Amino acid sequence: MTLRLATFNIENLMSRFDFSGFRNNLKQDRVLRLFDVKTEAEYQRLEEARTIAYTDDTRQMSALAIADCDADILCLQEADNMAALQAFEYGYLFRMVGNGYRQKYLIEGNDSRGIDVAVLVREETRDGQKIECVDVKSHAGVTYADFNLFNDALALTNVPGDRIFKRDCLELDFRIGGRPFTLFVVHFKSMGPARDGLDGRTATMPVRAAEVAAVRRIVENRFGADHLNGKMFAICGDMNDYQERVDVLGDRRTGYRFEPRQEAESALDVFSHDGFVENVMRRRPELDRWTLFHSRGPLERHLCQLDYIWLSKALAERNPASVPEIIRGGQPYRTIFPMGQEVERYPRTGWDRPKASDHCPVVISLDI
């Protein structure tokens, strides 16, 4: 019995406009800065037109990326609300996959922009096994004090009563062909800009480390810290951190070089240091594990894995030959691919945009 499990940060699947750029240049789209917009009403009219035109191409590509996953269970990050999810499924995804994802789960979380984690589920696996969701639970309300995770590093930006998860940890229990399977879906704190002399990743590391520790606590509370053997679960999502990266050096004229680099510290070490769960992406070659291209210009470019499917020990041991696939056809042309990894982009893909997302979907076939 095979289950196709995928995760995808679909990037701002929104059902509303953001007009804050009229007063805050940092939130203003670059194309509108080319024009002399004199009034807020004029700005809103132009922003509506820009957003609608750009979004149609983007969502066609997002749907193509999801169709290429061919997943039975799809974990999404950055979904605005259920209405946006349903509109996308009906208007775009249906055209690619037909009546695929009839079961949809989304609970409003903590994100200040209103983006949430969501799960789309088929009624049956591709080989005909019934997929039944028997329970859904949000952990958005858990605080640092609840789990005794508050520390001096967090005190710089938080108080003990603050909620741990910047979005949520959504817990779903399934019966797949009658067999139990539990899924935890997350979207951890983004790295953000540099602050207080620290780069964005380092400055926000304490928040993500607490989120990772909280997910582990939730799993251990659920199954018993000493009774995890034999438990079938996975932790999926955009974790906004990495344990390794591939630096991209050189330029287009002279050629590019790709140098792997191990990170001395990562928030995700809490998952991996003692084999609690396995990052199955490490079954792929070292230069071919990335799900995002980061660039702040020629002097700061790297490829890294931000999107994860962590498998419980029992699930990983049952699937020793399963290797995740990375869907990269929706990447913009500015993404620099190591030699041999180039893919055919989706129609109308641009240099920077439109694109399916800044993230690549990840999917794996598992024997449950």
CSV table of C-alpha atoms in Angstrom, one decimal:
chain,number,residue,atom,x,y,z
A,1,MET,CA,0.0,0.0,0.0
A,2,THR,CA,1.7,3.2,-1.2
A,3,LEU,CA,1.0,6.7,-0.1
A,4,ARG,CA,2.2,9.8,-2.0
A,5,LEU,CA,3.0,12.5,0.6
A,6,ALA,CA,4.0,16.1,-0.5
A,7,THR,CA,4.7,19.5,1.0
A,8,PHE,CA,4.7,22.8,-0.8
A,9,ASN,CA,5.0,26.4,0.3
A,10,ILE,CA,2.6,27.8,-2.4
A,11,GLU,CA,3.7,31.4,-1.6
A,12,ASN,CA,1.0,33.9,-0.7
A,13,LEU,CA,-2.2,32.2,-1.9
A,14,MET,CA,-4.2,35.3,-1.0
A,15,SER,CA,-7.8,36.3,-1.4
A,16,ARG,CA,-7.3,40.0,-0.6
A,17,PHE,CA,-5.3,43.0,-1.8
A,18,ASP,CA,-2.5,44.7,0.2
A,19,PHE,CA,-2.6,48.4,-0.3
A,20,SER,CA,-0.1,49.2,2.5
A,21,GLY,CA,2.6,50.0,-0.1
A,22,PHE,CA,1.1,53.4,-0.8
A,23,ARG,CA,2.4,54.6,2.6
A,24,ASN,CA,5.2,52.1,3.1
A,25,ASN,CA,7.7,51.9,0.2
A,26,LEU,CA,9.1,48.6,1.6
A,27,LYS,CA,5.8,46.9,0.8
A,28,GLN,CA,5.3,48.5,-2.6
A,29,ASP,CA,5.8,46.4,-5.6
A,30,ARG,CA,8.8,47.4,-7.7
A,31,VAL,CA,6.8,47.9,-10.9
A,32,LEU,CA,4.6,50.6,-9.3
A,33,ARG,CA,7.7,52.6,-8.3
A,34,LEU,CA,8.3,53.2,-12.0
A,35,PHE,CA,5.2,55.3,-12.1
A,36,ASP,CA,4.2,58.6,-10.6
A,37,VAL,CA,1.2,57.6,-8.6
A,38,LYS,CA,-0.3,60.7,-7.0
A,39,THR,CA,-3.4,59.5,-5.0
A,40,GLU,CA,-4.2,56.5,-2.9
A,41,ALA,CA,-7.3,55.7,-5.1
A,42,GLU,CA,-5.1,55.6,-8.2
A,43,TYR,CA,-2.6,53.4,-6.3
A,44,GLN,CA,-5.3,50.9,-5.3
A,45,ARG,CA,-6.7,50.7,-8.8
A,46,LEU,CA,-3.2,50.0,-10.2
A,47,GLU,CA,-2.3,47.5,-7.5
A,48,GLU,CA,-5.5,45.6,-8.1
A,49,ALA,CA,-4.8,45.3,-11.8
A,50,ARG,CA,-1.2,44.3,-11.2
A,51,THR,CA,-2.1,41.7,-8.7
A,52,ILE,CA,-4.8,40.1,-10.7
A,53,ALA,CA,-2.8,39.9,-13.9
A,54,TYR,CA,0.3,38.5,-12.1
A,55,THR,CA,-1.7,36.0,-10.0
A,56,ASP,CA,-3.3,34.2,-12.9
A,57,ASP,CA,0.0,33.1,-14.4
A,58,THR,CA,1.4,32.3,-10.9
A,59,ARG,CA,-1.5,30.0,-9.9
A,60,GLN,CA,-1.5,28.2,-13.2
A,61,MET,CA,2.1,27.3,-12.5
A,62,SER,CA,1.3,26.4,-8.8
A,63,ALA,CA,-1.3,24.0,-10.0
A,64,LEU,CA,1.1,22.5,-12.5
A,65,ALA,CA,3.6,21.9,-9.8
A,66,ILE,CA,1.0,20.3,-7.6
A,67,ALA,CA,-0.1,18.1,-10.5
A,68,ASP,CA,3.4,17.0,-11.0
A,69,CYS,CA,3.6,15.9,-7.4
A,70,ASP,CA,0.6,13.6,-7.9
A,71,ALA,CA,0.3,13.4,-4.1
A,72,ASP,CA,-2.5,11.6,-2.1
A,73,ILE,CA,-1.9,14.0,0.8
A,74,LEU,CA,-0.6,17.5,0.1
A,75,CYS,CA,0.6,19.8,2.9
A,76,LEU,CA,0.5,23.5,2.0
A,77,GLN,CA,2.0,26.6,3.6
A,78,GLU,CA,0.9,30.2,3.0
A,79,ALA,CA,-2.8,29.7,2.3
A,80,ASP,CA,-4.9,32.7,3.2
A,81,ASN,CA,-8.1,30.9,4.2
A,82,MET,CA,-10.4,28.1,3.2
A,83,ALA,CA,-12.2,30.4,0.6
A,84,ALA,CA,-8.9,31.0,-1.1
A,85,LEU,CA,-8.0,27.4,-1.0
A,86,GLN,CA,-11.4,26.3,-2.5
A,87,ALA,CA,-11.2,29.0,-5.2
A,88,PHE,CA,-7.7,27.8,-6.2
A,89,GLU,CA,-8.7,24.2,-6.2
A,90,TYR,CA,-11.8,24.8,-8.3
A,91,GLY,CA,-10.4,27.4,-10.7
A,92,TYR,CA,-6.9,26.1,-11.3
A,93,LEU,CA,-6.1,22.7,-9.7
A,94,PHE,CA,-9.2,21.0,-11.0
A,95,ARG,CA,-8.1,21.8,-14.5
A,96,MET,CA,-4.9,19.9,-13.9
A,97,VAL,CA,-6.0,16.9,-11.8
A,98,GLY,CA,-9.8,16.8,-11.9
A,99,ASN,CA,-11.8,15.8,-8.8
A,100,GLY,CA,-8.7,15.1,-6.7
A,101,TYR,CA,-8.7,16.8,-3.3
A,102,ARG,CA,-12.2,16.7,-1.9
A,103,GLN,CA,-10.9,16.8,1.7
A,104,LYS,CA,-9.5,20.1,2.8
A,105,TYR,CA,-8.3,21.1,6.3
A,106,LEU,CA,-7.2,24.6,7.4
A,107,ILE,CA,-7.4,26.2,10.9
A,108,GLU,CA,-6.6,29.9,11.3
A,109,GLY,CA,-3.2,30.2,13.0
A,110,ASN,CA,-1.0,33.0,14.4
A,111,ASP,CA,0.5,34.6,11.4
A,112,SER,CA,0.2,38.4,11.4
A,113,ARG,CA,-0.4,38.4,7.6
A,114,GLY,CA,-3.1,35.7,7.9
A,115,ILE,CA,-1.2,32.9,6.0
A,116,ASP,CA,-1.9,29.4,7.3
A,117,VAL,CA,-0.9,25.8,6.9
A,118,ALA,CA,-3.4,23.6,5.1
A,119,VAL,CA,-3.8,20.0,4.0
A,120,LEU,CA,-5.5,18.7,0.9
A,121,VAL,CA,-6.4,15.0,0.8
A,122,ARG,CA,-7.7,12.6,-1.8
A,123,GLU,CA,-10.5,10.2,-0.9
A,124,GLU,CA,-8.3,7.2,-1.9
A,125,THR,CA,-4.7,6.6,-2.6
A,126,ARG,CA,-3.7,5.9,-6.2
A,127,ASP,CA,-3.8,2.2,-5.6
A,128,GLY,CA,-7.4,2.4,-4.2
A,129,GLN,CA,-6.9,2.5,-0.4
A,130,LYS,CA,-9.4,4.7,1.5
A,131,ILE,CA,-8.0,7.8,3.2
A,132,GLU,CA,-10.0,8.7,6.2
A,133,CYS,CA,-9.1,11.7,8.4
A,134,VAL,CA,-10.3,10.9,11.9
A,135,ASP,CA,-9.0,13.9,13.9
A,136,VAL,CA,-7.6,17.4,13.3
A,137,LYS,CA,-6.0,19.4,16.1
A,138,SER,CA,-4.4,22.9,16.1
A,139,HIS,CA,-1.5,23.7,18.5
A,140,ALA,CA,-1.5,27.4,17.7
A,141,GLY,CA,-2.4,28.4,21.3
A,142,VAL,CA,0.6,26.8,23.0
A,143,THR,CA,2.9,29.3,24.7
A,144,TYR,CA,6.5,29.3,25.8
A,145,ALA,CA,5.4,29.0,29.4
A,146,ASP,CA,3.1,26.0,28.6
A,147,PHE,CA,6.1,24.0,27.5
A,148,ASN,CA,8.7,25.6,29.7
A,149,LEU,CA,10.7,26.7,26.7
A,150,PHE,CA,11.3,30.4,27.5
A,151,ASN,CA,15.0,31.4,27.7
A,152,ASP,CA,17.3,34.4,27.7
A,153,ALA,CA,17.6,34.4,23.9
A,154,LEU,CA,13.9,34.5,23.4
A,155,ALA,CA,13.5,37.3,26.0
A,156,LEU,CA,15.1,39.7,23.6
A,157,THR,CA,11.9,39.7,21.5
A,158,ASN,CA,9.3,37.7,23.4
A,159,VAL,CA,7.6,37.2,26.8
A,160,PRO,CA,6.7,33.8,28.4
A,161,GLY,CA,3.0,34.1,27.5
A,162,ASP,CA,3.7,34.5,23.8
A,163,ARG,CA,2.6,31.7,21.5
A,164,ILE,CA,5.4,29.4,20.3
A,165,PHE,CA,4.2,28.9,16.7
A,166,LYS,CA,4.3,31.8,14.4
A,167,ARG,CA,1.7,30.0,12.3
A,168,ASP,CA,0.7,26.6,13.8
A,169,CYS,CA,1.5,23.0,14.2
A,170,LEU,CA,-1.5,21.2,12.7
A,171,GLU,CA,-1.9,17.6,13.8
A,172,LEU,CA,-3.9,15.2,11.7
A,173,ASP,CA,-4.8,11.5,12.3
A,174,PHE,CA,-5.5,9.4,9.3
A,175,ARG,CA,-6.6,5.8,8.6
A,176,ILE,CA,-5.1,4.8,5.3
A,177,GLY,CA,-6.5,1.4,4.2
A,178,GLY,CA,-7.4,1.0,7.9
A,179,ARG,CA,-3.8,1.6,9.1
A,180,PRO,CA,-3.0,4.6,11.4
A,181,PHE,CA,-0.8,7.4,10.2
A,182,THR,CA,-0.2,10.8,11.9
A,183,LEU,CA,0.9,14.0,10.2
A,184,PHE,CA,2.2,17.2,11.7
A,185,VAL,CA,2.3,20.2,9.4
A,186,VAL,CA,4.3,23.4,10.2
A,187,HIS,CA,5.6,26.6,8.8
A,188,PHE,CA,8.3,28.0,11.1
A,189,LYS,CA,9.5,31.5,11.7
A,190,SER,CA,11.0,33.2,8.6
A,191,MET,CA,14.7,34.3,8.8
A,192,GLY,CA,13.9,38.0,8.3
A,193,PRO,CA,16.3,40.9,7.9
A,194,ALA,CA,19.6,41.4,9.8
A,195,ARG,CA,19.2,42.7,13.3
A,196,ASP,CA,21.5,43.9,16.1
A,197,GLY,CA,24.6,43.0,14.2
A,198,LEU,CA,23.4,39.5,13.4
A,199,ASP,CA,22.3,38.1,10.1
A,200,GLY,CA,18.6,37.3,9.7
A,201,ARG,CA,19.0,33.5,10.2
A,202,THR,CA,21.0,33.8,13.4
A,203,ALA,CA,18.8,36.6,14.8
A,204,THR,CA,15.6,34.5,14.5
A,205,MET,CA,17.2,31.1,15.4
A,206,PRO,CA,15.9,31.1,19.0
A,207,VAL,CA,12.3,31.4,17.8
A,208,ARG,CA,12.7,28.5,15.3
A,209,ALA,CA,14.6,26.4,17.8
A,210,ALA,CA,11.7,26.7,20.2
A,211,GLU,CA,9.2,25.8,17.5
A,212,VAL,CA,11.2,22.7,16.7
A,213,ALA,CA,11.4,21.7,20.4
A,214,ALA,CA,7.7,22.3,20.7
A,215,VAL,CA,6.9,20.0,17.8
A,216,ARG,CA,9.1,17.3,19.3
A,217,ARG,CA,7.3,17.8,22.6
A,218,ILE,CA,3.9,17.5,21.0
A,219,VAL,CA,5.0,14.2,19.3
A,220,GLU,CA,6.4,12.8,22.4
A,221,ASN,CA,3.4,13.8,24.5
A,222,ARG,CA,1.2,12.1,21.9
A,223,PHE,CA,3.0,8.8,21.6
A,224,GLY,CA,5.2,8.7,24.7
A,225,ALA,CA,8.8,9.7,24.5
A,226,ASP,CA,9.9,6.1,25.3
A,227,HIS,CA,7.3,4.5,23.0
A,228,LEU,CA,8.0,6.0,19.6
A,229,ASN,CA,9.2,2.8,18.0
A,230,GLY,CA,6.7,1.4,15.6
A,231,LYS,CA,4.8,4.7,15.3
A,232,MET,CA,4.0,5.9,11.8
A,233,PHE,CA,4.2,9.7,11.6
A,234,ALA,CA,5.7,12.4,9.5
A,235,ILE,CA,6.5,16.1,10.1
A,236,CYS,CA,6.2,18.2,7.0
A,237,GLY,CA,6.5,21.9,6.0
A,238,ASP,CA,8.5,24.9,5.4
A,239,MET,CA,10.9,25.1,8.3
A,240,ASN,CA,12.9,28.2,7.2
A,241,ASP,CA,16.2,26.7,8.3
A,242,TYR,CA,18.8,24.4,6.9
A,243,GLN,CA,21.7,22.2,8.2
A,244,GLU,CA,23.7,22.5,5.0
A,245,ARG,CA,23.7,24.7,1.9
A,246,VAL,CA,25.4,25.0,-1.5
A,247,ASP,CA,27.1,28.3,-2.1
A,248,VAL,CA,26.9,29.5,-5.7
A,249,LEU,CA,30.1,31.2,-6.8
A,250,GLY,CA,31.2,32.6,-10.1
A,251,ASP,CA,29.1,34.3,-12.8
A,252,ARG,CA,27.3,33.8,-16.0
A,253,ARG,CA,30.2,34.7,-18.2
A,254,THR,CA,33.0,32.7,-16.5
A,255,GLY,CA,30.8,29.9,-15.2
A,256,TYR,CA,29.4,28.9,-11.9
A,257,ARG,CA,30.9,26.8,-9.1
A,258,PHE,CA,28.8,25.0,-6.4
A,259,GLU,CA,30.4,24.4,-3.0
A,260,PRO,CA,28.6,22.4,-0.3
A,261,ARG,CA,28.8,23.8,3.2
A,262,GLN,CA,27.7,22.3,6.5
A,263,GLU,CA,26.2,24.7,9.1
A,264,ALA,CA,27.7,24.6,12.6
A,265,GLU,CA,24.2,25.1,14.1
A,266,SER,CA,20.6,24.8,13.0
A,267,ALA,CA,17.3,24.9,14.8
A,268,LEU,CA,16.6,21.5,13.1
A,269,ASP,CA,19.3,19.8,15.1
A,270,VAL,CA,16.7,19.1,17.8
A,271,PHE,CA,15.0,16.7,15.3
A,272,SER,CA,18.1,15.0,14.0
A,273,HIS,CA,20.9,14.9,16.6
A,274,ASP,CA,19.7,11.6,18.2
A,275,GLY,CA,17.8,10.1,15.3
A,276,PHE,CA,14.3,11.2,16.6
A,277,VAL,CA,13.2,11.5,12.9
A,278,GLU,CA,15.0,11.2,9.6
A,279,ASN,CA,15.4,13.9,6.9
A,280,VAL,CA,15.0,11.6,4.0
A,281,MET,CA,16.2,14.3,1.6
A,282,ARG,CA,19.7,13.2,2.7
A,283,ARG,CA,19.2,10.1,0.6
A,284,ARG,CA,19.7,12.4,-2.5
A,285,PRO,CA,23.1,13.5,-3.7
A,286,GLU,CA,24.7,16.4,-1.7
A,287,LEU,CA,24.3,19.0,-4.5
A,288,ASP,CA,20.7,17.9,-5.2
A,289,ARG,CA,18.8,18.4,-2.0
A,290,TRP,CA,17.8,22.1,-2.4
A,291,THR,CA,14.3,23.4,-2.5
A,292,LEU,CA,15.0,27.2,-2.6
A,293,PHE,CA,17.5,29.5,-4.4
A,294,HIS,CA,18.5,32.4,-2.1
A,295,SER,CA,20.0,35.5,-3.7
A,296,ARG,CA,20.8,39.0,-2.5
A,297,GLY,CA,22.9,39.7,-5.6
A,298,PRO,CA,26.2,38.1,-6.9
A,299,LEU,CA,27.9,38.2,-3.5
A,300,GLU,CA,25.3,36.3,-1.6
A,301,ARG,CA,23.8,33.3,-3.4
A,302,HIS,CA,23.1,29.8,-2.3
A,303,LEU,CA,20.8,26.8,-2.7
A,304,CYS,CA,19.3,25.2,0.4
A,305,GLN,CA,16.6,22.9,1.7
A,306,LEU,CA,13.9,24.8,3.5
A,307,ASP,CA,11.1,22.3,2.8
A,308,TYR,CA,11.1,19.0,4.7
A,309,ILE,CA,9.4,15.6,5.0
A,310,TRP,CA,10.8,14.1,8.3
A,311,LEU,CA,9.9,10.5,8.8
A,312,SER,CA,9.5,8.7,12.1
A,313,LYS,CA,12.1,5.9,12.7
A,314,ALA,CA,9.6,3.2,12.0
A,315,LEU,CA,8.3,4.8,8.8
A,316,ALA,CA,11.9,5.4,7.5
A,317,GLU,CA,12.9,1.9,8.3
A,318,ARG,CA,9.9,0.5,6.4
A,319,ASN,CA,10.9,2.6,3.4
A,320,PRO,CA,14.7,2.3,3.1
A,321,ALA,CA,14.7,2.8,-0.7
A,322,SER,CA,12.2,5.7,-0.9
A,323,VAL,CA,13.8,8.9,-2.1
A,324,PRO,CA,11.9,12.2,-2.2
A,325,GLU,CA,11.3,13.9,-5.5
A,326,ILE,CA,11.8,17.7,-5.9
A,327,ILE,CA,9.5,19.5,-8.4
A,328,ARG,CA,11.6,22.3,-9.9
A,329,GLY,CA,9.6,23.1,-13.1
A,330,GLY,CA,8.1,26.2,-11.4
A,331,GLN,CA,11.4,27.8,-10.6
A,332,PRO,CA,12.1,31.2,-12.3
A,333,TYR,CA,15.0,31.5,-14.7
A,334,ARG,CA,17.1,33.4,-12.2
A,335,THR,CA,17.5,30.2,-10.2
A,336,ILE,CA,21.0,28.8,-10.9
A,337,PHE,CA,20.9,25.0,-11.3
A,338,PRO,CA,24.0,22.8,-10.8
A,339,MET,CA,25.0,21.0,-14.0
A,340,GLY,CA,22.8,18.1,-14.9
A,341,GLN,CA,19.9,19.3,-12.8
A,342,GLU,CA,18.3,21.7,-15.3
A,343,VAL,CA,14.6,21.1,-16.0
A,344,GLU,CA,12.0,22.3,-18.5
A,345,ARG,CA,10.2,25.3,-17.0
A,346,TYR,CA,6.5,25.7,-17.1
A,347,PRO,CA,5.0,27.9,-19.9
A,348,ARG,CA,5.3,31.7,-19.3
A,349,THR,CA,7.8,31.3,-16.5
A,350,GLY,CA,9.8,34.6,-16.1
A,351,TRP,CA,13.3,35.5,-15.0
A,352,ASP,CA,12.1,36.3,-11.5
A,353,ARG,CA,8.3,36.1,-12.0
A,354,PRO,CA,5.8,34.7,-12.7
A,355,LYS,CA,6.8,31.4,-11.1
A,356,ALA,CA,5.0,28.6,-9.3
A,357,SER,CA,6.5,29.7,-6.0
A,358,ASP,CA,9.9,30.6,-4.6
A,359,HIS,CA,9.9,27.1,-3.0
A,360,CYS,CA,9.9,23.7,-4.7
A,361,PRO,CA,7.4,21.1,-3.8
A,362,VAL,CA,8.8,17.9,-2.3
A,363,VAL,CA,7.0,14.5,-2.6
A,364,ILE,CA,7.8,10.9,-1.5
A,365,SER,CA,6.1,7.6,-2.0
A,366,LEU,CA,5.8,5.6,1.2
A,367,ASP,CA,4.7,2.1,2.2
A,368,ILE,CA,2.4,2.7,5.1
